[in-house]
mmCIF file of C-alpha atoms and ligand atoms in Angstrom:
data_model
loop_
_atom_site.group_PDB
_atom_site.id
_atom_site.type_symbol
_atom_site.label_atom_id
_atom_site.label_comp_id
_atom_site.label_asym_id
_atom_site.label_seq_id
_atom_site.Cartn_x
_atom_site.Cartn_y
_atom_site.Cartn_z
ATOM 1 C CA MET W 1 38.730 103.731 63.259
ATOM 2 C CA SER W 2 38.405 106.102 60.316
ATOM 3 C CA ARG W 3 39.627 106.314 56.756
ATOM 4 C CA ILE W 4 41.550 109.579 56.489
ATOM 5 C CA ALA W 5 42.862 111.089 53.236
ATOM 6 C CA PHE W 6 45.996 113.190 53.777
ATOM 7 C CA ILE W 7 47.146 115.519 50.979
ATOM 8 C CA GLY W 8 50.513 117.282 51.416
ATOM 9 C CA LEU W 9 53.171 115.262 53.254
ATOM 10 C CA GLY W 10 55.956 117.824 53.573
ATOM 11 C CA ASN W 11 57.793 118.974 56.702
ATOM 12 C CA MET W 12 54.535 119.267 58.634
ATOM 13 C CA GLY W 13 52.201 116.808 56.886
ATOM 14 C CA ALA W 14 54.586 113.842 57.235
ATOM 15 C CA GLY W 15 54.577 113.896 61.036
ATOM 16 C CA MET W 16 50.857 114.697 61.227
ATOM 17 C CA ALA W 17 49.892 111.784 58.937
ATOM 18 C CA ALA W 18 52.160 109.429 60.909
ATOM 19 C CA ASN W 19 50.299 110.323 64.113
ATOM 20 C CA GLN W 20 46.973 109.431 62.478
ATOM 21 C CA VAL W 21 48.473 106.035 61.543
ATOM 22 C CA ARG W 22 49.692 105.569 65.144
ATOM 23 C CA ALA W 23 46.167 106.278 66.370
ATOM 24 C CA GLY W 24 44.984 103.282 64.346
ATOM 25 C CA HIS W 25 43.396 105.061 61.374
ATOM 26 C CA THR W 26 43.805 104.068 57.733
ATOM 27 C CA VAL W 27 45.608 107.001 56.106
ATOM 28 C CA LEU W 28 45.305 107.331 52.323
ATOM 29 C CA ALA W 29 48.162 109.643 51.418
ATOM 30 C CA PHE W 30 49.113 111.751 48.407
ATOM 31 C CA ASP W 31 51.855 114.265 47.628
ATOM 32 C CA LEU W 32 53.168 115.533 44.290
ATOM 33 C CA SER W 33 56.669 114.713 45.575
ATOM 34 C CA GLU W 34 57.493 111.018 45.213
ATOM 35 C CA ALA W 35 60.066 111.274 47.997
ATOM 36 C CA ALA W 36 57.472 112.702 50.398
ATOM 37 C CA LEU W 37 54.940 110.039 49.433
ATOM 38 C CA SER W 38 57.349 107.129 49.861
ATOM 39 C CA ARG W 39 58.425 108.470 53.269
ATOM 40 C CA ALA W 40 54.750 108.512 54.307
ATOM 41 C CA VAL W 41 54.253 104.965 53.025
ATOM 42 C CA GLY W 42 57.294 103.957 55.091
ATOM 43 C CA GLN W 43 55.460 105.371 58.126
ATOM 44 C CA GLY W 44 52.411 103.182 57.490
ATOM 45 C CA CYS W 45 50.269 105.337 55.161
ATOM 46 C CA VAL W 46 48.624 103.815 52.085
ATOM 47 C CA GLY W 47 50.002 105.610 49.010
ATOM 48 C CA ALA W 48 47.522 106.915 46.429
ATOM 49 C CA ALA W 49 48.200 107.719 42.765
ATOM 50 C CA SER W 50 46.406 111.086 42.978
ATOM 51 C CA ALA W 51 44.606 113.318 45.444
ATOM 52 C CA ALA W 52 41.346 112.286 43.786
ATOM 53 C CA GLU W 53 42.111 108.617 44.490
ATOM 54 C CA ALA W 54 43.064 109.378 48.102
ATOM 55 C CA VAL W 55 39.816 111.203 48.901
ATOM 56 C CA ARG W 56 37.452 108.597 47.395
ATOM 57 C CA ASN W 57 35.902 106.630 50.291
ATOM 58 C CA ALA W 58 37.603 108.771 52.964
ATOM 59 C CA GLU W 59 35.480 109.959 55.903
ATOM 60 C CA ILE W 60 37.939 112.701 56.828
ATOM 61 C CA ILE W 61 40.148 114.671 54.412
ATOM 62 C CA VAL W 62 43.112 116.701 55.702
ATOM 63 C CA THR W 63 45.163 119.022 53.479
ATOM 64 C CA MET W 64 48.569 120.456 54.508
ATOM 65 C CA LEU W 65 49.733 122.475 51.504
ATOM 66 C CA PRO W 66 52.075 125.457 50.997
ATOM 67 C CA ALA W 67 49.749 128.387 50.200
ATOM 68 C CA GLY W 68 46.286 129.608 49.165
ATOM 69 C CA GLN W 69 46.632 128.869 45.457
ATOM 70 C CA HIS W 70 47.530 125.229 46.152
ATOM 71 C CA VAL W 71 44.580 124.801 48.493
ATOM 72 C CA ARG W 72 42.120 126.423 46.053
ATOM 73 C CA ALA W 73 43.351 124.207 43.178
ATOM 74 C CA VAL W 74 43.405 120.937 45.134
ATOM 75 C CA TYR W 75 39.880 121.486 46.475
ATOM 76 C CA ALA W 76 38.425 122.611 43.115
ATOM 77 C CA ASP W 77 40.050 119.910 40.985
ATOM 78 C CA GLN W 78 40.519 116.929 43.302
ATOM 79 C CA VAL W 79 38.709 117.064 46.616
ATOM 80 C CA LEU W 80 35.264 118.531 45.905
ATOM 81 C CA PRO W 81 34.559 116.538 42.708
ATOM 82 C CA HIS W 82 35.691 113.189 44.187
ATOM 83 C CA ALA W 83 35.028 113.204 47.954
ATOM 84 C CA GLU W 84 32.291 111.026 49.417
ATOM 85 C CA PRO W 85 29.105 112.876 50.411
ATOM 86 C CA GLY W 86 29.298 113.624 54.134
ATOM 87 C CA ALA W 87 33.104 113.708 54.283
ATOM 88 C CA LEU W 88 34.628 116.127 56.793
ATOM 89 C CA LEU W 89 37.118 118.470 55.080
ATOM 90 C CA ILE W 90 39.917 120.074 57.134
ATOM 91 C CA ASP W 91 42.566 122.391 55.686
ATOM 92 C CA ALA W 92 45.465 122.763 58.145
ATOM 93 C CA SER W 93 47.675 124.872 55.810
ATOM 94 C CA THR W 94 48.442 128.515 56.642
ATOM 95 C CA ILE W 95 46.720 130.507 53.879
ATOM 96 C CA ASP W 96 44.981 133.848 53.307
ATOM 97 C CA VAL W 97 41.606 134.380 54.943
ATOM 98 C CA GLU W 98 39.934 135.063 51.576
ATOM 99 C CA SER W 99 40.978 131.701 50.101
ATOM 100 C CA ALA W 100 39.855 129.896 53.260
ATOM 101 C CA ARG W 101 36.419 131.519 53.045
ATOM 102 C CA ALA W 102 36.163 130.862 49.293
ATOM 103 C CA VAL W 103 36.970 127.159 49.694
ATOM 104 C CA ALA W 104 34.585 126.893 52.665
ATOM 105 C CA GLY W 105 31.788 128.376 50.530
ATOM 106 C CA GLN W 106 32.450 125.965 47.665
ATOM 107 C CA ALA W 107 32.592 122.996 50.050
ATOM 108 C CA GLU W 108 29.329 123.946 51.763
ATOM 109 C CA SER W 109 27.560 124.536 48.451
ATOM 110 C CA LYS W 110 28.331 120.877 47.659
ATOM 111 C CA GLY W 111 27.056 119.751 51.071
ATOM 112 C CA PHE W 112 30.418 119.158 52.779
ATOM 113 C CA ARG W 113 31.443 120.256 56.274
ATOM 114 C CA PHE W 114 34.676 122.308 56.168
ATOM 115 C CA ALA W 115 37.167 123.777 58.642
ATOM 116 C CA ASP W 116 40.190 126.014 58.224
ATOM 117 C CA ALA W 117 42.486 124.714 60.961
ATOM 118 C CA PRO W 118 46.012 126.173 60.772
ATOM 119 C CA VAL W 119 48.527 125.109 63.391
ATOM 120 C CA SER W 120 51.167 126.403 65.737
ATOM 121 C CA GLY W 121 53.962 124.200 67.044
ATOM 122 C CA GLY W 122 56.254 123.646 64.067
ATOM 123 C CA THR W 123 57.732 120.385 62.826
ATOM 124 C CA ALA W 124 58.553 119.234 66.372
ATOM 125 C CA GLY W 125 54.874 119.613 67.308
ATOM 126 C CA ALA W 126 53.809 117.846 64.103
ATOM 127 C CA GLU W 127 56.031 114.866 64.930
ATOM 128 C CA ALA W 128 55.091 114.731 68.610
ATOM 129 C CA GLY W 129 51.345 115.178 67.992
ATOM 130 C CA THR W 130 51.313 118.332 70.126
ATOM 131 C CA LEU W 131 50.175 120.997 67.645
ATOM 132 C CA ALA W 132 47.812 123.814 68.615
ATOM 133 C CA PHE W 133 44.960 124.029 66.077
ATOM 134 C CA MET W 134 42.994 127.273 65.581
ATOM 135 C CA VAL W 135 39.738 126.420 63.893
ATOM 136 C CA GLY W 136 37.246 128.324 61.757
ATOM 137 C CA CYS W 137 34.080 126.260 61.346
ATOM 138 C CA ARG W 138 30.357 125.965 62.038
ATOM 139 C CA GLU W 139 29.812 125.578 65.766
ATOM 140 C CA THR W 140 27.817 122.383 65.212
ATOM 141 C CA ASP W 141 30.766 120.756 63.400
ATOM 142 C CA PHE W 142 33.415 121.567 66.012
ATOM 143 C CA ALA W 143 33.108 118.418 68.157
ATOM 144 C CA ASP W 144 33.740 116.149 65.147
ATOM 145 C CA ILE W 145 36.630 118.345 63.974
ATOM 146 C CA GLU W 146 38.230 118.327 67.426
ATOM 147 C CA GLN W 147 37.986 114.540 67.535
ATOM 148 C CA ALA W 148 39.482 114.193 64.033
ATOM 149 C CA LEU W 149 42.434 116.414 65.009
ATOM 150 C CA ALA W 150 43.044 114.772 68.410
ATOM 151 C CA PRO W 151 45.919 112.430 67.373
ATOM 152 C CA MET W 152 47.844 115.460 66.057
ATOM 153 C CA SER W 153 47.045 118.014 68.732
ATOM 154 C CA ARG W 154 47.787 119.305 72.210
ATOM 155 C CA VAL W 155 44.993 121.850 72.059
ATOM 156 C CA THR W 156 42.223 122.703 69.574
ATOM 157 C CA ILE W 157 40.410 126.012 69.895
ATOM 158 C CA ARG W 158 37.465 127.197 67.797
ATOM 159 C CA ALA W 159 38.270 130.766 66.707
ATOM 160 C CA GLY W 160 34.900 131.401 65.054
ATOM 161 C CA GLU W 161 33.236 130.921 61.669
ATOM 162 C CA HIS W 162 35.076 130.024 58.434
ATOM 163 C CA GLY W 163 38.281 132.041 57.997
ATOM 164 C CA ALA W 164 38.604 132.785 61.719
ATOM 165 C CA GLY W 165 41.244 130.067 62.162
ATOM 166 C CA GLN W 166 43.432 131.718 59.525
ATOM 167 C CA ALA W 167 42.765 135.146 61.041
ATOM 168 C CA ALA W 168 43.937 133.871 64.457
ATOM 169 C CA LYS W 169 47.060 132.333 62.921
ATOM 170 C CA ILE W 170 48.213 135.459 61.045
ATOM 171 C CA CYS W 171 47.460 137.764 64.002
ATOM 172 C CA ASN W 172 49.434 135.456 66.322
ATOM 173 C CA ASN W 173 52.381 135.218 63.953
ATOM 174 C CA MET W 174 52.447 138.967 63.281
ATOM 175 C CA LEU W 175 52.680 139.465 67.054
ATOM 176 C CA LEU W 176 55.415 136.819 67.257
ATOM 177 C CA GLY W 177 57.460 138.387 64.423
ATOM 178 C CA ILE W 178 57.256 141.833 66.004
ATOM 179 C CA SER W 179 58.100 140.594 69.497
ATOM 180 C CA MET W 180 61.112 138.604 68.266
ATOM 181 C CA ILE W 181 62.586 141.687 66.559
ATOM 182 C CA GLY W 182 62.024 143.669 69.776
ATOM 183 C CA VAL W 183 63.813 141.037 71.861
ATOM 184 C CA CYS W 184 66.718 140.912 69.382
ATOM 185 C CA GLU W 185 67.069 144.710 69.357
ATOM 186 C CA ALA W 186 67.153 144.704 73.161
ATOM 187 C CA PHE W 187 69.954 142.107 73.223
ATOM 188 C CA ALA W 188 71.890 144.045 70.549
ATOM 189 C CA LEU W 189 71.567 147.269 72.566
ATOM 190 C CA ALA W 190 72.464 145.556 75.862
ATOM 191 C CA GLU W 191 75.661 144.266 74.254
ATOM 192 C CA LYS W 192 76.652 147.763 73.064
ATOM 193 C CA LEU W 193 76.002 149.090 76.578
ATOM 194 C CA ASP W 194 78.325 146.425 78.075
ATOM 195 C CA LEU W 195 75.421 144.730 79.830
ATOM 196 C CA ALA W 196 76.050 140.949 79.967
ATOM 197 C CA PRO W 197 73.355 139.086 77.962
ATOM 198 C CA GLU W 198 72.869 136.584 80.815
ATOM 199 C CA ARG W 199 72.160 139.419 83.272
ATOM 200 C CA PHE W 200 69.831 141.176 80.824
ATOM 201 C CA PHE W 201 67.974 137.884 80.285
ATOM 202 C CA GLU W 202 67.679 137.276 84.028
ATOM 203 C CA ILE W 203 66.330 140.778 84.637
ATOM 204 C CA ALA W 204 64.003 141.140 81.624
ATOM 205 C CA SER W 205 62.572 137.638 82.226
ATOM 206 C CA ARG W 206 61.288 138.919 85.578
ATOM 207 C CA SER W 207 60.386 142.409 84.412
ATOM 208 C CA SER W 208 57.817 143.968 82.115
ATOM 209 C CA GLY W 209 59.765 143.031 78.965
ATOM 210 C CA GLN W 210 59.035 139.341 79.569
ATOM 211 C CA CYS W 211 57.478 137.539 76.573
ATOM 212 C CA TRP W 212 57.553 134.137 74.829
ATOM 213 C CA SER W 213 60.231 135.237 72.323
ATOM 214 C CA LEU W 214 62.497 136.017 75.288
ATOM 215 C CA THR W 215 61.840 133.290 77.833
ATOM 216 C CA SER W 216 60.888 130.296 75.644
ATOM 217 C CA TYR W 217 62.832 131.043 72.479
ATOM 218 C CA ALA W 218 65.721 133.318 73.482
ATOM 219 C CA PRO W 219 67.621 134.423 70.346
ATOM 220 C CA TRP W 220 70.887 134.788 72.299
ATOM 221 C CA PRO W 221 72.611 131.359 72.541
ATOM 222 C CA GLY W 222 73.107 129.643 75.888
ATOM 223 C CA LEU W 223 70.030 130.987 77.667
ATOM 224 C CA VAL W 224 67.174 128.586 76.791
ATOM 225 C CA ASP W 225 68.290 124.998 76.103
ATOM 226 C CA THR W 226 65.622 124.160 73.526
ATOM 227 C CA ALA W 227 65.898 127.418 71.527
ATOM 228 C CA PRO W 228 67.220 127.209 67.914
ATOM 229 C CA SER W 229 69.877 129.822 68.855
ATOM 230 C CA ASN W 230 71.681 126.909 70.553
ATOM 231 C CA ARG W 231 71.700 124.925 67.290
ATOM 232 C CA ASN W 232 73.194 127.701 65.165
ATOM 233 C CA TYR W 233 69.607 128.739 64.298
ATOM 234 C CA GLU W 234 68.951 125.524 62.362
ATOM 235 C CA GLY W 235 65.514 123.874 62.423
ATOM 236 C CA GLY W 236 62.813 125.794 64.266
ATOM 237 C CA PHE W 237 60.620 128.193 62.273
ATOM 238 C CA ALA W 238 62.299 129.379 59.079
ATOM 239 C CA THR W 239 62.570 133.095 58.315
ATOM 240 C CA ALA W 240 60.966 132.433 54.893
ATOM 241 C CA MET W 241 57.899 130.975 56.658
ATOM 242 C CA MET W 242 57.696 133.940 59.022
ATOM 243 C CA LEU W 243 57.962 136.259 56.034
ATOM 244 C CA LYS W 244 55.100 134.434 54.301
ATOM 245 C CA ASP W 245 52.887 134.845 57.380
ATOM 246 C CA LEU W 246 53.811 138.549 57.754
ATOM 247 C CA LYS W 247 52.876 139.118 54.101
ATOM 248 C CA LEU W 248 49.525 137.411 54.686
ATOM 249 C CA ALA W 249 48.974 139.686 57.687
ATOM 250 C CA GLN W 250 49.769 142.837 55.662
ATOM 251 C CA GLU W 251 47.526 141.759 52.774
ATOM 252 C CA ALA W 252 44.707 141.074 55.216
ATOM 253 C CA ALA W 253 45.312 144.407 56.989
ATOM 254 C CA ALA W 254 45.212 146.316 53.673
ATOM 255 C CA LYS W 255 41.936 144.649 52.648
ATOM 256 C CA ALA W 256 40.342 145.104 56.068
ATOM 257 C CA GLY W 257 41.605 148.682 56.560
ATOM 258 C CA ALA W 258 43.510 147.822 59.772
ATOM 259 C CA SER W 259 46.532 149.875 60.918
ATOM 260 C CA THR W 260 49.499 147.555 61.482
ATOM 261 C CA PRO W 261 52.614 149.745 61.130
ATOM 262 C CA LEU W 262 54.834 147.483 63.239
ATOM 263 C CA GLY W 263 53.651 144.450 61.247
ATOM 264 C CA ALA W 264 54.728 146.275 58.066
ATOM 265 C CA GLN W 265 58.123 147.067 59.602
ATOM 266 C CA ALA W 266 58.555 143.453 60.702
ATOM 267 C CA GLN W 267 57.805 142.287 57.153
ATOM 268 C CA ALA W 268 60.392 144.718 55.728
ATOM 269 C CA ILE W 269 63.035 143.618 58.257
ATOM 270 C CA TYR W 270 62.455 139.901 57.607
ATOM 271 C CA ALA W 271 62.430 140.540 53.818
ATOM 272 C CA LEU W 272 65.853 142.187 54.149
ATOM 273 C CA TYR W 273 67.213 139.272 56.183
ATOM 274 C CA ASP W 274 65.774 136.842 53.622
ATOM 275 C CA ARG W 275 67.516 138.743 50.777
ATOM 276 C CA LEU W 276 70.781 138.575 52.723
ATOM 277 C CA GLY W 277 70.491 134.778 52.674
ATOM 278 C CA GLY W 278 68.744 134.111 55.989
ATOM 279 C CA GLY W 279 65.535 132.584 54.575
ATOM 280 C CA GLY W 280 66.347 129.039 55.682
ATOM 281 C CA ARG W 281 67.453 129.950 59.198
ATOM 282 C CA ASP W 282 65.221 130.162 62.239
ATOM 283 C CA PHE W 283 63.519 133.561 62.519
ATOM 284 C CA SER W 284 65.356 134.331 65.794
ATOM 285 C CA ALA W 285 68.602 134.542 63.761
ATOM 286 C CA ILE W 286 67.527 138.111 62.888
ATOM 287 C CA LEU W 287 69.722 138.903 65.929
ATOM 288 C CA GLN W 288 72.780 138.203 63.784
ATOM 289 C CA MET W 289 71.739 140.840 61.255
ATOM 290 C CA LEU W 290 71.095 143.383 64.010
ATOM 291 C CA ARG W 291 74.552 142.669 65.468
ATOM 292 C CA GLY W 292 76.087 143.263 62.024
ATOM 293 C CA GLU W 293 77.277 139.651 61.735
ATOM 294 C CA ILE W 294 76.015 139.189 58.157
HETATM 295 P P1 LIG A 1 56.327 121.815 52.763
HETATM 296 O O1 LIG A 1 56.676 122.629 51.563
HETATM 297 O O2 LIG A 1 57.399 121.051 53.456
HETATM 298 O O3 LIG A 1 55.163 120.752 52.365
HETATM 299 C C1 LIG A 1 54.130 121.011 51.472
HETATM 300 C C2 LIG A 1 53.900 119.735 50.666
HETATM 301 O O4 LIG A 1 52.779 119.940 49.791
HETATM 302 C C3 LIG A 1 55.085 119.381 49.766
HETATM 303 O O5 LIG A 1 55.516 118.048 50.063
HETATM 304 C C4 LIG A 1 54.519 119.486 48.350
HETATM 305 O O6 LIG A 1 55.058 118.537 47.437
HETATM 306 C C5 LIG A 1 53.042 119.236 48.605
HETATM 307 N N1 LIG A 1 52.171 119.747 47.550
HETATM 308 C C6 LIG A 1 52.188 120.953 46.945
HETATM 309 N N2 LIG A 1 51.199 121.038 46.038
HETATM 310 C C7 LIG A 1 50.545 119.846 46.061
HETATM 311 C C8 LIG A 1 49.439 119.318 45.363
HETATM 312 N N3 LIG A 1 48.806 120.015 44.428
HETATM 313 N N4 LIG A 1 49.040 118.061 45.646
HETATM 314 C C9 LIG A 1 49.682 117.333 46.591
HETATM 315 N N5 LIG A 1 50.744 117.767 47.288
HETATM 316 C C10 LIG A 1 51.168 119.013 47.027
HETATM 317 O O7 LIG A 1 55.592 122.818 53.768
HETATM 318 P P2 LIG A 1 55.335 122.589 55.342
HETATM 319 O O8 LIG A 1 56.466 123.130 56.121
HETATM 320 O O9 LIG A 1 54.892 121.183 55.565
HETATM 321 O O10 LIG A 1 54.117 123.596 55.554
HETATM 322 C C11 LIG A 1 52.803 123.275 55.130
HETATM 323 C C12 LIG A 1 51.869 124.372 55.622
HETATM 324 O O11 LIG A 1 51.942 124.460 57.046
HETATM 325 C C13 LIG A 1 52.215 125.768 55.081
HETATM 326 O O12 LIG A 1 51.029 126.455 54.795
HETATM 327 C C14 LIG A 1 52.976 126.411 56.239
HETATM 328 O O13 LIG A 1 52.873 127.820 56.246
HETATM 329 C C15 LIG A 1 52.267 125.777 57.434
HETATM 330 N N6 LIG A 1 53.056 125.740 58.675
HETATM 331 C C16 LIG A 1 54.365 125.329 58.637
HETATM 332 C C17 LIG A 1 55.102 125.292 59.827
HETATM 333 C C18 LIG A 1 56.549 124.837 59.835
HETATM 334 O O14 LIG A 1 57.217 125.030 60.873
HETATM 335 N N7 LIG A 1 57.060 124.230 58.752
HETATM 336 C C19 LIG A 1 54.491 125.640 61.044
HETATM 337 C C20 LIG A 1 53.152 125.996 61.054
HETATM 338 C C21 LIG A 1 52.445 126.042 59.848
#
């Protein structure tokens, strides 16, 4: 059994930390939000007064924070000065590739092993312990990282060296954002052409338009039981989160000189929906905007 420090106990971190407790580990938890921290303590974590206190004596340190600036600050001010020599550092937040590489460099210069390990699977996956982790790390460290992530994961894949986990995450989510808009446009057009959505779904699911956004996450209600479209687009993966990931993809594309015109369009479309008030709704609710419902 290990001593695990867990920093960031929000929508994702709460469920992830609880799964480490269930696996029998001692979880030393910290969040700036008192409500988040007391919820984690209620789930069996040991509350700490600061991130610095949480990481002292921990063998494994997991961070699950909003964005790159939070991760840079927490590592520079709390984790790196106070962690035990030999601790394994894992950042599971979705952040920019540059910040991930910068933090990895600082961690290694102090002798720590580090991994960027963003996740796919949302809050349901965090609670169920079925997240997919995409990992950027030294090859020699991967076995220990995979073992540390096991109570929270369904699958853990090494993407490459530091930063590669974040690269995999933003490429995947750019693809997802684009494909969801495509599926929504197809439903909106089918409706205007008097093609029943159920028939279109049945046909496209077995034709070349088939994709995850259609068959696992259909934006039209009544087609896929578990899709957020059946819960009035509540829960799921918020438009604001998708927008954040699309921005990260565009920033990375600009720096790397990659051509991603559809990614740019997807960002503009989700930014418009966000401005119209859709930020808190699942990203498949973009269908409502395309149908002129908002
Ligand atoms: P969240 O806002 O619910 O949680 C973040 C937590 O970090 C908050 O509780 C906040 O108080 C805490 N925090 C911020 N700064 C801190 C600091 N300096 N010290 C300690 N705690 C601090 O966000 P979330 O939904 O849990 O997402 C976390 C990360 O996971 C993000 O990078 C997000 O993009 C990514 N992600 C989210 C989802 C999802 O469906 N929510 C899915 C995949 C990945």
